[in-house]
mmCIF file of C-alpha atoms and ligand atoms in Angstrom:
data_model
loop_
_atom_site.group_PDB
_atom_site.id
_atom_site.type_symbol
_atom_site.label_atom_id
_atom_site.label_comp_id
_atom_site.label_asym_id
_atom_site.label_seq_id
_atom_site.Cartn_x
_atom_site.Cartn_y
_atom_site.Cartn_z
ATOM 1 C CA MET A 1 170.424 -55.869 67.022
ATOM 2 C CA ILE A 2 173.181 -53.607 65.778
ATOM 3 C CA SER A 3 175.137 -51.474 68.189
ATOM 4 C CA PRO A 4 174.400 -47.744 68.157
ATOM 5 C CA LEU A 5 176.817 -45.677 66.073
ATOM 6 C CA LYS A 6 177.471 -42.000 65.985
ATOM 7 C CA THR A 7 176.081 -40.938 62.604
ATOM 8 C CA GLU A 8 178.313 -38.206 61.155
ATOM 9 C CA ARG A 9 176.510 -35.344 59.371
ATOM 10 C CA LEU A 10 178.672 -34.433 56.395
ATOM 11 C CA PRO A 11 178.394 -31.290 54.259
ATOM 12 C CA ALA A 12 177.902 -31.598 50.496
ATOM 13 C CA GLY A 13 181.304 -30.060 49.546
ATOM 14 C CA ALA A 14 184.752 -31.548 48.937
ATOM 15 C CA ALA A 15 185.568 -32.255 52.608
ATOM 16 C CA GLY A 16 182.328 -34.179 53.126
ATOM 17 C CA LEU A 17 182.915 -36.088 49.914
ATOM 18 C CA SER A 18 186.380 -37.336 50.815
ATOM 19 C CA ARG A 19 185.282 -38.296 54.335
ATOM 20 C CA ALA A 20 182.284 -40.189 52.918
ATOM 21 C CA ALA A 21 184.496 -42.003 50.386
ATOM 22 C CA ALA A 22 186.912 -43.013 53.160
ATOM 23 C CA ILE A 23 184.034 -44.433 55.232
ATOM 24 C CA LEU A 24 182.723 -46.415 52.252
ATOM 25 C CA GLN A 25 186.246 -47.619 51.472
ATOM 26 C CA ALA A 26 186.507 -48.955 55.030
ATOM 27 C CA GLY A 27 183.233 -50.883 54.682
ATOM 28 C CA GLY A 28 180.962 -48.305 56.356
ATOM 29 C CA LEU A 29 177.476 -47.137 55.376
ATOM 30 C CA VAL A 30 176.842 -43.640 54.024
ATOM 31 C CA SER A 31 173.498 -42.172 53.068
ATOM 32 C CA PHE A 32 173.594 -39.674 50.195
ATOM 33 C CA GLY A 33 171.155 -37.706 48.062
ATOM 34 C CA THR A 34 170.205 -38.690 44.538
ATOM 35 C CA GLU A 35 167.735 -36.953 42.224
ATOM 36 C CA THR A 36 165.094 -39.577 43.160
ATOM 37 C CA VAL A 37 165.347 -40.381 46.894
ATOM 38 C CA TYR A 38 168.194 -40.685 49.428
ATOM 39 C CA GLY A 39 170.211 -43.887 49.071
ATOM 40 C CA LEU A 40 171.790 -45.989 51.817
ATOM 41 C CA GLY A 41 175.137 -46.757 50.243
ATOM 42 C CA ALA A 42 177.875 -49.331 50.672
ATOM 43 C CA ASP A 43 180.780 -50.468 48.498
ATOM 44 C CA ALA A 44 178.926 -52.928 46.226
ATOM 45 C CA THR A 45 182.003 -55.186 45.996
ATOM 46 C CA ASN A 46 182.343 -55.565 49.777
ATOM 47 C CA ALA A 47 180.087 -58.404 50.955
ATOM 48 C CA ARG A 48 180.260 -57.456 54.641
ATOM 49 C CA ALA A 49 179.402 -53.830 53.919
ATOM 50 C CA VAL A 50 176.475 -54.913 51.739
ATOM 51 C CA ALA A 51 175.268 -57.245 54.485
ATOM 52 C CA ARG A 52 175.241 -54.283 56.855
ATOM 53 C CA ILE A 53 172.782 -52.444 54.563
ATOM 54 C CA PHE A 54 170.263 -55.244 55.082
ATOM 55 C CA GLU A 55 170.901 -55.159 58.812
ATOM 56 C CA ALA A 56 170.527 -51.358 59.119
ATOM 57 C CA LYS A 57 167.301 -51.364 57.095
ATOM 58 C CA GLY A 58 165.873 -54.541 58.594
ATOM 59 C CA ARG A 59 165.484 -55.690 54.991
ATOM 60 C CA PRO A 60 164.990 -59.321 53.926
ATOM 61 C CA HIS A 61 168.124 -60.729 52.331
ATOM 62 C CA PHE A 62 166.226 -61.972 49.298
ATOM 63 C CA ASN A 63 165.490 -58.440 48.113
ATOM 64 C CA PRO A 64 168.185 -57.310 45.642
ATOM 65 C CA LEU A 65 169.758 -53.836 45.668
ATOM 66 C CA ILE A 66 170.352 -51.390 42.817
ATOM 67 C CA CYS A 67 174.044 -50.805 41.977
ATOM 68 C CA HIS A 68 174.950 -47.216 41.150
ATOM 69 C CA TYR A 69 177.650 -46.233 38.638
ATOM 70 C CA SER A 70 179.219 -42.947 37.585
ATOM 71 C CA ASP A 71 178.742 -43.767 33.892
ATOM 72 C CA ALA A 72 177.569 -46.519 31.526
ATOM 73 C CA ASP A 73 181.115 -47.707 30.741
ATOM 74 C CA MET A 74 181.677 -48.487 34.403
ATOM 75 C CA ALA A 75 178.391 -50.478 34.478
ATOM 76 C CA LYS A 76 179.524 -52.607 31.521
ATOM 77 C CA ARG A 77 182.046 -54.339 33.784
ATOM 78 C CA ASP A 78 179.192 -56.001 35.671
ATOM 79 C CA VAL A 79 176.333 -56.574 33.226
ATOM 80 C CA GLN A 80 175.690 -57.528 29.662
ATOM 81 C CA MET A 81 174.313 -54.441 27.929
ATOM 82 C CA SER A 82 172.000 -55.374 25.055
ATOM 83 C CA GLU A 83 171.445 -53.030 22.142
ATOM 84 C CA MET A 84 168.158 -51.955 23.746
ATOM 85 C CA ALA A 85 169.887 -51.296 27.075
ATOM 86 C CA GLN A 86 172.449 -49.211 25.235
ATOM 87 C CA ARG A 87 169.765 -47.066 23.622
ATOM 88 C CA LEU A 88 167.995 -46.538 26.934
ATOM 89 C CA ALA A 89 171.271 -45.656 28.655
ATOM 90 C CA GLU A 90 172.086 -43.080 25.992
ATOM 91 C CA ARG A 91 168.684 -41.451 26.328
ATOM 92 C CA PHE A 92 168.006 -41.624 30.075
ATOM 93 C CA TRP A 93 171.374 -41.788 31.874
ATOM 94 C CA PRO A 94 172.309 -40.158 34.015
ATOM 95 C CA GLY A 95 168.775 -40.320 35.407
ATOM 96 C CA ALA A 96 165.917 -42.075 37.182
ATOM 97 C CA LEU A 97 165.986 -45.379 35.272
ATOM 98 C CA SER A 98 167.262 -48.696 36.685
ATOM 99 C CA LEU A 99 167.845 -51.514 34.208
ATOM 100 C CA VAL A 100 167.738 -55.184 35.196
ATOM 101 C CA LEU A 101 170.312 -56.996 33.044
ATOM 102 C CA PRO A 102 172.182 -60.330 33.012
ATOM 103 C CA ARG A 103 175.098 -60.232 35.418
ATOM 104 C CA LEU A 104 178.538 -61.071 33.998
ATOM 105 C CA ILE A 105 180.263 -64.002 35.689
ATOM 106 C CA THR A 106 183.381 -61.835 35.964
ATOM 107 C CA SER A 107 181.466 -59.205 37.984
ATOM 108 C CA LYS A 108 182.997 -58.353 41.366
ATOM 109 C CA ILE A 109 179.675 -57.219 42.857
ATOM 110 C CA ALA A 110 178.949 -59.013 46.144
ATOM 111 C CA THR A 111 176.476 -61.852 45.536
ATOM 112 C CA LEU A 112 174.276 -60.574 48.345
ATOM 113 C CA ALA A 113 173.811 -57.201 46.583
ATOM 114 C CA GLY A 114 171.991 -59.068 43.814
ATOM 115 C CA ALA A 115 170.356 -61.381 46.377
ATOM 116 C CA GLY A 116 172.029 -64.302 44.580
ATOM 117 C CA LEU A 117 170.132 -63.668 41.309
ATOM 118 C CA GLU A 118 171.753 -63.992 37.900
ATOM 119 C CA THR A 119 170.643 -60.443 37.127
ATOM 120 C CA LEU A 120 171.629 -57.031 38.459
ATOM 121 C CA ALA A 121 169.707 -53.759 38.625
ATOM 122 C CA ILE A 122 171.974 -50.879 37.634
ATOM 123 C CA ARG A 123 171.623 -47.138 37.338
ATOM 124 C CA VAL A 124 173.679 -43.984 36.750
ATOM 125 C CA PRO A 125 172.160 -41.270 38.959
ATOM 126 C CA ALA A 126 171.747 -37.721 37.643
ATOM 127 C CA HIS A 127 172.759 -36.206 40.991
ATOM 128 C CA ALA A 128 176.279 -34.772 40.611
ATOM 129 C CA GLY A 129 177.082 -35.359 44.306
ATOM 130 C CA ALA A 130 176.110 -39.033 44.041
ATOM 131 C CA ARG A 131 178.256 -39.545 40.936
ATOM 132 C CA ALA A 132 181.181 -37.722 42.573
ATOM 133 C CA LEU A 133 180.945 -40.144 45.515
ATOM 134 C CA ILE A 134 181.043 -43.183 43.181
ATOM 135 C CA GLU A 135 184.037 -41.677 41.372
ATOM 136 C CA ALA A 136 185.832 -40.966 44.646
ATOM 137 C CA LEU A 137 185.319 -44.597 45.733
ATOM 138 C CA SER A 138 186.167 -45.890 42.218
ATOM 139 C CA ARG A 139 183.695 -48.707 42.744
ATOM 140 C CA PRO A 140 179.944 -49.095 42.278
ATOM 141 C CA ILE A 141 177.758 -48.226 45.264
ATOM 142 C CA ALA A 142 174.913 -50.565 46.217
ATOM 143 C CA ALA A 143 172.102 -48.430 47.590
ATOM 144 C CA PRO A 144 168.478 -49.062 48.438
ATOM 145 C CA SER A 145 166.318 -46.170 49.570
ATOM 146 C CA ALA A 146 167.572 -44.961 52.979
ATOM 147 C CA ASN A 147 164.496 -45.890 55.030
ATOM 148 C CA ARG A 148 163.773 -48.711 57.457
ATOM 149 C CA SER A 149 162.146 -51.616 55.644
ATOM 150 C CA GLY A 150 158.503 -50.985 54.724
ATOM 151 C CA ARG A 151 158.568 -47.309 55.665
ATOM 152 C CA ILE A 152 158.242 -44.222 53.490
ATOM 153 C CA SER A 153 161.227 -43.400 51.252
ATOM 154 C CA PRO A 154 163.310 -40.366 52.337
ATOM 155 C CA THR A 155 163.571 -37.209 50.247
ATOM 156 C CA SER A 156 165.536 -35.135 52.782
ATOM 157 C CA ALA A 157 168.426 -35.698 55.218
ATOM 158 C CA ALA A 158 165.951 -35.208 58.097
ATOM 159 C CA HIS A 159 163.809 -38.108 56.824
ATOM 160 C CA VAL A 160 166.887 -40.353 56.713
ATOM 161 C CA LEU A 161 167.998 -39.440 60.222
ATOM 162 C CA ALA A 162 164.501 -40.002 61.617
ATOM 163 C CA ASP A 163 164.789 -43.655 60.474
ATOM 164 C CA LEU A 164 168.513 -44.457 60.557
ATOM 165 C CA ASP A 165 170.318 -42.172 63.032
ATOM 166 C CA GLY A 166 172.659 -44.392 65.061
ATOM 167 C CA ARG A 167 172.468 -47.237 62.515
ATOM 168 C CA ILE A 168 174.797 -45.866 59.805
ATOM 169 C CA GLU A 169 178.231 -44.211 59.867
ATOM 170 C CA ALA A 170 177.350 -41.016 57.997
ATOM 171 C CA ILE A 171 174.979 -39.005 55.871
ATOM 172 C CA ILE A 172 175.832 -36.353 53.298
ATOM 173 C CA ASP A 173 173.228 -33.596 53.417
ATOM 174 C CA HIS A 174 172.456 -33.060 49.751
ATOM 175 C CA GLY A 175 169.252 -31.099 50.440
ATOM 176 C CA PRO A 176 165.827 -32.116 49.065
ATOM 177 C CA CYS A 177 165.608 -34.657 46.193
ATOM 178 C CA PRO A 178 164.317 -32.917 43.055
ATOM 179 C CA VAL A 179 162.411 -35.861 41.473
ATOM 180 C CA GLY A 180 161.212 -37.177 44.834
ATOM 181 C CA ILE A 181 160.082 -40.630 43.669
ATOM 182 C CA GLU A 182 162.270 -43.694 43.067
ATOM 183 C CA SER A 183 163.728 -44.714 39.740
ATOM 184 C CA THR A 184 161.728 -46.688 37.203
ATOM 185 C CA VAL A 185 162.830 -50.361 37.292
ATOM 186 C CA LEU A 186 162.776 -51.973 33.836
ATOM 187 C CA ASP A 187 163.595 -55.659 33.362
ATOM 188 C CA LEU A 188 165.406 -56.338 30.078
ATOM 189 C CA THR A 189 166.229 -60.000 30.742
ATOM 190 C CA GLY A 190 163.053 -61.516 29.212
ATOM 191 C CA ASP A 191 161.902 -61.616 25.587
ATOM 192 C CA ARG A 192 160.261 -58.213 25.961
ATOM 193 C CA PRO A 193 160.954 -55.246 28.244
ATOM 194 C CA PHE A 194 158.889 -55.419 31.423
ATOM 195 C CA LEU A 195 158.137 -52.590 33.839
ATOM 196 C CA LEU A 196 158.817 -53.854 37.380
ATOM 197 C CA ARG A 197 158.306 -50.494 39.096
ATOM 198 C CA PRO A 198 156.973 -47.224 37.654
ATOM 199 C CA GLY A 199 159.165 -44.290 38.676
ATOM 200 C CA GLY A 200 160.857 -41.061 37.688
ATOM 201 C CA VAL A 201 161.113 -41.927 33.978
ATOM 202 C CA THR A 202 157.583 -42.448 32.635
ATOM 203 C CA ILE A 203 156.404 -45.419 30.591
ATOM 204 C CA GLU A 204 155.471 -42.967 27.818
ATOM 205 C CA GLU A 205 159.093 -41.753 27.682
ATOM 206 C CA LEU A 206 160.401 -45.339 27.598
ATOM 207 C CA GLU A 207 158.001 -46.385 24.853
ATOM 208 C CA ALA A 208 159.032 -43.415 22.715
ATOM 209 C CA VAL A 209 162.535 -44.958 22.606
ATOM 210 C CA ILE A 210 162.005 -48.753 22.589
ATOM 211 C CA GLY A 211 158.350 -49.303 21.633
ATOM 212 C CA PRO A 212 155.865 -51.281 23.745
ATOM 213 C CA VAL A 213 156.780 -52.011 27.369
ATOM 214 C CA ALA A 214 154.900 -54.823 29.104
ATOM 215 C CA ARG A 215 153.513 -54.224 32.578
ATOM 216 C CA GLY A 216 150.816 -55.329 34.964
ATOM 217 C CA ILE A 217 150.156 -58.946 35.800
ATOM 218 C CA ASP A 218 152.281 -61.383 33.873
ATOM 219 C CA PRO A 219 151.786 -64.946 35.170
ATOM 220 C CA ALA A 220 155.505 -65.762 35.139
ATOM 221 C CA ARG A 221 156.358 -62.550 36.938
ATOM 222 C CA ALA A 222 153.527 -62.854 39.411
ATOM 223 C CA GLU A 223 155.049 -66.201 40.316
ATOM 224 C CA ALA A 224 158.500 -64.612 40.602
ATOM 225 C CA ALA A 225 157.092 -61.858 42.814
ATOM 226 C CA ARG A 226 155.371 -64.506 44.893
ATOM 227 C CA ARG A 227 158.754 -66.075 45.458
ATOM 228 C CA LEU A 228 159.964 -62.577 46.318
ATOM 229 C CA ARG A 229 162.429 -62.261 43.495
ATOM 230 C CA SER A 230 161.548 -58.579 43.162
ATOM 231 C CA PRO A 231 159.960 -57.789 46.481
ATOM 232 C CA GLY A 232 159.459 -54.160 45.504
ATOM 233 C CA LEU A 233 156.423 -55.689 43.807
ATOM 234 C CA LEU A 234 154.961 -56.602 47.190
ATOM 235 C CA VAL A 235 151.574 -55.025 47.526
ATOM 236 C CA SER A 236 151.951 -53.376 50.932
ATOM 237 C CA HIS A 237 154.849 -50.940 50.967
ATOM 238 C CA TYR A 238 155.644 -47.280 51.608
ATOM 239 C CA ALA A 239 153.390 -47.566 54.606
ATOM 240 C CA PRO A 240 152.730 -44.543 56.809
ATOM 241 C CA ALA A 241 151.635 -45.354 60.381
ATOM 242 C CA LEU A 242 148.027 -44.358 59.654
ATOM 243 C CA PRO A 243 145.708 -46.165 57.218
ATOM 244 C CA VAL A 244 145.351 -44.525 53.818
ATOM 245 C CA ARG A 245 142.079 -44.096 51.869
ATOM 246 C CA LEU A 246 142.372 -43.420 48.122
ATOM 247 C CA ASN A 247 140.219 -41.442 45.660
ATOM 248 C CA ALA A 248 138.526 -39.456 48.420
ATOM 249 C CA THR A 249 135.835 -37.090 47.154
ATOM 250 C CA SER A 250 134.786 -36.018 50.645
ATOM 251 C CA ILE A 251 136.586 -35.840 53.976
ATOM 252 C CA GLY A 252 135.683 -37.496 57.283
ATOM 253 C CA ALA A 253 136.033 -35.795 60.698
ATOM 254 C CA ASP A 254 138.795 -38.214 61.707
ATOM 255 C CA GLU A 255 140.845 -37.745 58.544
ATOM 256 C CA ALA A 256 143.794 -35.654 57.371
ATOM 257 C CA LEU A 257 143.922 -34.805 53.667
ATOM 258 C CA LEU A 258 146.593 -35.387 51.033
ATOM 259 C CA ALA A 259 145.336 -32.977 48.384
ATOM 260 C CA PHE A 260 146.022 -32.669 44.647
ATOM 261 C CA GLY A 261 144.622 -29.496 43.118
ATOM 262 C CA PRO A 262 142.040 -27.419 45.043
ATOM 263 C CA PRO A 263 141.565 -29.212 48.423
ATOM 264 C CA LEU A 264 138.252 -30.820 49.390
ATOM 265 C CA PRO A 265 136.058 -28.520 51.467
ATOM 266 C CA GLY A 266 136.084 -29.127 55.224
ATOM 267 C CA ALA A 267 139.629 -30.484 55.530
ATOM 268 C CA ASP A 268 141.719 -28.785 58.222
ATOM 269 C CA ILE A 269 144.892 -30.898 58.265
ATOM 270 C CA VAL A 270 146.031 -30.670 54.672
ATOM 271 C CA PHE A 271 149.212 -31.319 52.721
ATOM 272 C CA ASN A 272 148.777 -30.211 49.124
ATOM 273 C CA LEU A 273 150.952 -32.177 46.685
ATOM 274 C CA SER A 274 150.356 -29.573 43.999
ATOM 275 C CA PRO A 275 147.739 -26.812 44.200
ATOM 276 C CA ALA A 276 148.131 -26.385 40.403
ATOM 277 C CA SER A 277 147.690 -30.158 39.734
ATOM 278 C CA ASP A 278 151.238 -30.464 38.357
ATOM 279 C CA LEU A 279 152.420 -34.114 38.399
ATOM 280 C CA PRO A 280 156.213 -33.513 38.607
ATOM 281 C CA GLU A 281 155.619 -31.186 41.554
ATOM 282 C CA ALA A 282 153.354 -33.779 43.200
ATOM 283 C CA ALA A 283 155.983 -36.539 42.729
ATOM 284 C CA ALA A 284 158.679 -34.357 44.293
ATOM 285 C CA ARG A 285 156.468 -33.688 47.336
ATOM 286 C CA LEU A 286 154.807 -37.112 47.743
ATOM 287 C CA PHE A 287 156.995 -38.747 50.402
ATOM 288 C CA ASP A 288 157.425 -35.458 52.248
ATOM 289 C CA GLY A 289 153.629 -35.176 52.319
ATOM 290 C CA LEU A 290 153.163 -38.704 53.687
ATOM 291 C CA HIS A 291 155.848 -38.153 56.354
ATOM 292 C CA GLU A 292 154.391 -34.827 57.412
ATOM 293 C CA LEU A 293 150.717 -35.809 57.379
ATOM 294 C CA ASP A 294 151.468 -38.957 59.329
ATOM 295 C CA ARG A 295 153.110 -36.874 62.045
ATOM 296 C CA ARG A 296 150.572 -34.020 62.136
ATOM 297 C CA ALA A 297 147.529 -36.297 61.927
ATOM 298 C CA ALA A 298 148.757 -38.500 64.776
ATOM 299 C CA LEU A 299 149.499 -35.452 66.960
ATOM 300 C CA GLN A 300 145.935 -34.233 66.487
ATOM 301 C CA GLY A 301 144.301 -37.586 67.038
ATOM 302 C CA ARG A 302 143.238 -38.259 63.423
ATOM 303 C CA ARG A 303 142.897 -41.880 62.422
ATOM 304 C CA GLN A 304 143.293 -41.925 58.657
ATOM 305 C CA ILE A 305 144.837 -40.154 55.659
ATOM 306 C CA ALA A 306 142.410 -39.448 52.791
ATOM 307 C CA VAL A 307 143.981 -38.969 49.359
ATOM 308 C CA MET A 308 142.321 -37.059 46.530
ATOM 309 C CA PRO A 309 142.149 -38.649 43.037
ATOM 310 C CA ILE A 310 145.352 -38.359 40.980
ATOM 311 C CA PRO A 311 145.580 -39.069 37.234
ATOM 312 C CA THR A 312 147.570 -42.152 36.165
ATOM 313 C CA SER A 313 149.252 -40.665 33.087
ATOM 314 C CA GLY A 314 152.942 -39.635 33.039
ATOM 315 C CA LEU A 315 154.452 -39.423 36.527
ATOM 316 C CA GLY A 316 150.941 -40.034 37.896
ATOM 317 C CA LEU A 317 151.512 -43.782 37.332
ATOM 318 C CA ALA A 318 154.431 -43.860 39.792
ATOM 319 C CA ILE A 319 152.585 -41.624 42.273
ATOM 320 C CA THR A 320 149.419 -43.739 42.268
ATOM 321 C CA ASP A 321 151.540 -46.927 42.457
ATOM 322 C CA ARG A 322 153.173 -45.719 45.700
ATOM 323 C CA LEU A 323 149.834 -44.531 47.120
ATOM 324 C CA THR A 324 148.106 -47.822 46.261
ATOM 325 C CA ARG A 325 150.846 -49.683 48.165
ATOM 326 C CA ALA A 326 150.580 -47.234 51.054
ATOM 327 C CA ALA A 327 146.828 -47.972 51.174
ATOM 328 C CA ALA A 328 147.080 -51.762 50.809
ATOM 329 C CA PRO A 329 146.179 -54.079 53.689
ATOM 330 C CA ARG A 330 149.294 -54.905 55.680
ATOM 331 C CA PRO A 331 149.290 -58.627 56.292
ATOM 332 C CA MET A 332 153.081 -58.864 56.346
ATOM 333 C CA ALA A 333 155.427 -58.232 59.200
ATOM 334 C CA PRO A 334 157.499 -55.077 58.646
ATOM 335 C CA HIS A 335 160.694 -57.126 58.314
ATOM 336 C CA GLN A 336 159.283 -58.733 55.180
ATOM 337 C CA LEU A 337 159.207 -55.426 53.342
ATOM 338 C CA ASP A 338 162.013 -53.362 51.845
HETATM 339 O O1 TXA B 1 165.591 -44.291 42.918
HETATM 340 C C1 TXA B 1 165.978 -45.388 43.335
HETATM 341 O O2 TXA B 1 165.900 -46.419 42.657
HETATM 342 C C2 TXA B 1 166.588 -45.439 44.745
HETATM 343 C C3 TXA B 1 167.867 -44.614 44.716
HETATM 344 C C4 TXA B 1 168.632 -44.663 46.002
HETATM 345 O O3 TXA B 1 168.662 -45.020 43.632
HETATM 346 N N1 TXA B 1 166.808 -46.785 45.159
HETATM 347 C C5 TXA B 1 165.785 -47.618 45.458
HETATM 348 O O4 TXA B 1 166.196 -48.866 45.876
HETATM 349 O O5 TXA B 1 164.622 -47.313 45.394
HETATM 350 P P1 TXA B 1 165.233 -49.927 46.583
HETATM 351 O O6 TXA B 1 166.155 -51.006 47.042
HETATM 352 O O7 TXA B 1 164.404 -49.278 47.612
HETATM 353 O O8 TXA B 1 164.383 -50.512 45.425
HETATM 354 C C6 TXA B 1 164.986 -51.335 44.434
HETATM 355 C C7 TXA B 1 163.918 -52.110 43.703
HETATM 356 C C8 TXA B 1 163.299 -53.160 44.598
HETATM 357 O O9 TXA B 1 161.924 -53.215 44.282
HETATM 358 C C9 TXA B 1 164.018 -54.440 44.156
HETATM 359 O O10 TXA B 1 163.249 -55.603 44.402
HETATM 360 C C10 TXA B 1 164.218 -54.187 42.684
HETATM 361 O O11 TXA B 1 164.515 -52.800 42.597
HETATM 362 N N2 TXA B 1 165.386 -54.909 42.150
HETATM 363 C C11 TXA B 1 166.695 -54.720 42.428
HETATM 364 N N3 TXA B 1 167.475 -55.606 41.790
HETATM 365 C C12 TXA B 1 166.640 -56.391 41.063
HETATM 366 C C13 TXA B 1 166.832 -57.502 40.175
HETATM 367 N N4 TXA B 1 168.044 -57.994 39.919
HETATM 368 N N5 TXA B 1 165.722 -58.049 39.622
HETATM 369 C C14 TXA B 1 164.481 -57.563 39.875
HETATM 370 N N6 TXA B 1 164.237 -56.503 40.698
HETATM 371 C C15 TXA B 1 165.295 -55.935 41.282
HETATM 372 MG MG1 MG B 2 162.812 -48.698 48.888
#
């Protein structure tokens, strides 16, 4: 158990920034907004601080963290950037793309941040406040999503506090996250690029720059996932308290509805991801919708969340990926999930 802390609420301006940087400098944990979801940050070069991330989240130590940089040049100190990585960085950074690359032996990143792997996941966030924090610290920030392990990712300061108040030193309130879904994780360490997690940058956008991207079940990677090398691939994840039923074309009396487009008739507890069926809007509202429906449905004695069909093109791939994990059977103990 970790001892309860007083979690400081910091404003997004200059005063909040310098206080947050001082806390990180001293080995503390600070949650901050990014364009995707809120991160739970620590100085990536400080092993004790990184260890505290795992403790605060209740996250298994074999699940590696993404390291955040203020620009690509800073990232080059820690990883080997291939020509393909370079092209992707030029096109998508700053932005919602994390690249898994070979770690340089000279890298000062704490081994635990990469869970002892010979690779590192790196990203330059588009959020100006996040980049300003990295610049103020002058070191990379290791940051998973700022939720307790296995729970829904946070897209507002309120979501973070609901999970982590008293477990971290501070949070900068950066308002709602505009993309609302995590970064795309692309592995560039094999002979061909492999999509580990669909996210804010779509596979169509990636393929327009680097050609075909492999995804789905790859025997070697399935084995790696089995050994929990990239536990974000675990099937059950992003789990709300209530069970989730996908592709609902009708609604049961004991269900709340996560709608996309015109809601199903008969639903009375409804969160509409996008009345106009707009995928970027739905992505931005997804985790908020799961948080809110979970709370409202439980208050009114509903037993399940029904989800309307959502297309799998563009950002729909990341949305349906998160919903499929939210709906998966949950054989694992919560501490086994990130
Ligand atoms: O948008 C995001 O990516 C957010 C914000 C805060 O940047 N972060 C985030 O982190 O979602 P997290 O820890 O919740 O998810 C990171 C994912 C996990 O699935 C992890 O297993 C995978 O990236 N990952 C990290 N390093 C890896 C590596 N070296 N090899 C393979 N997978 C890796
Ligand atoms: Mg996460």
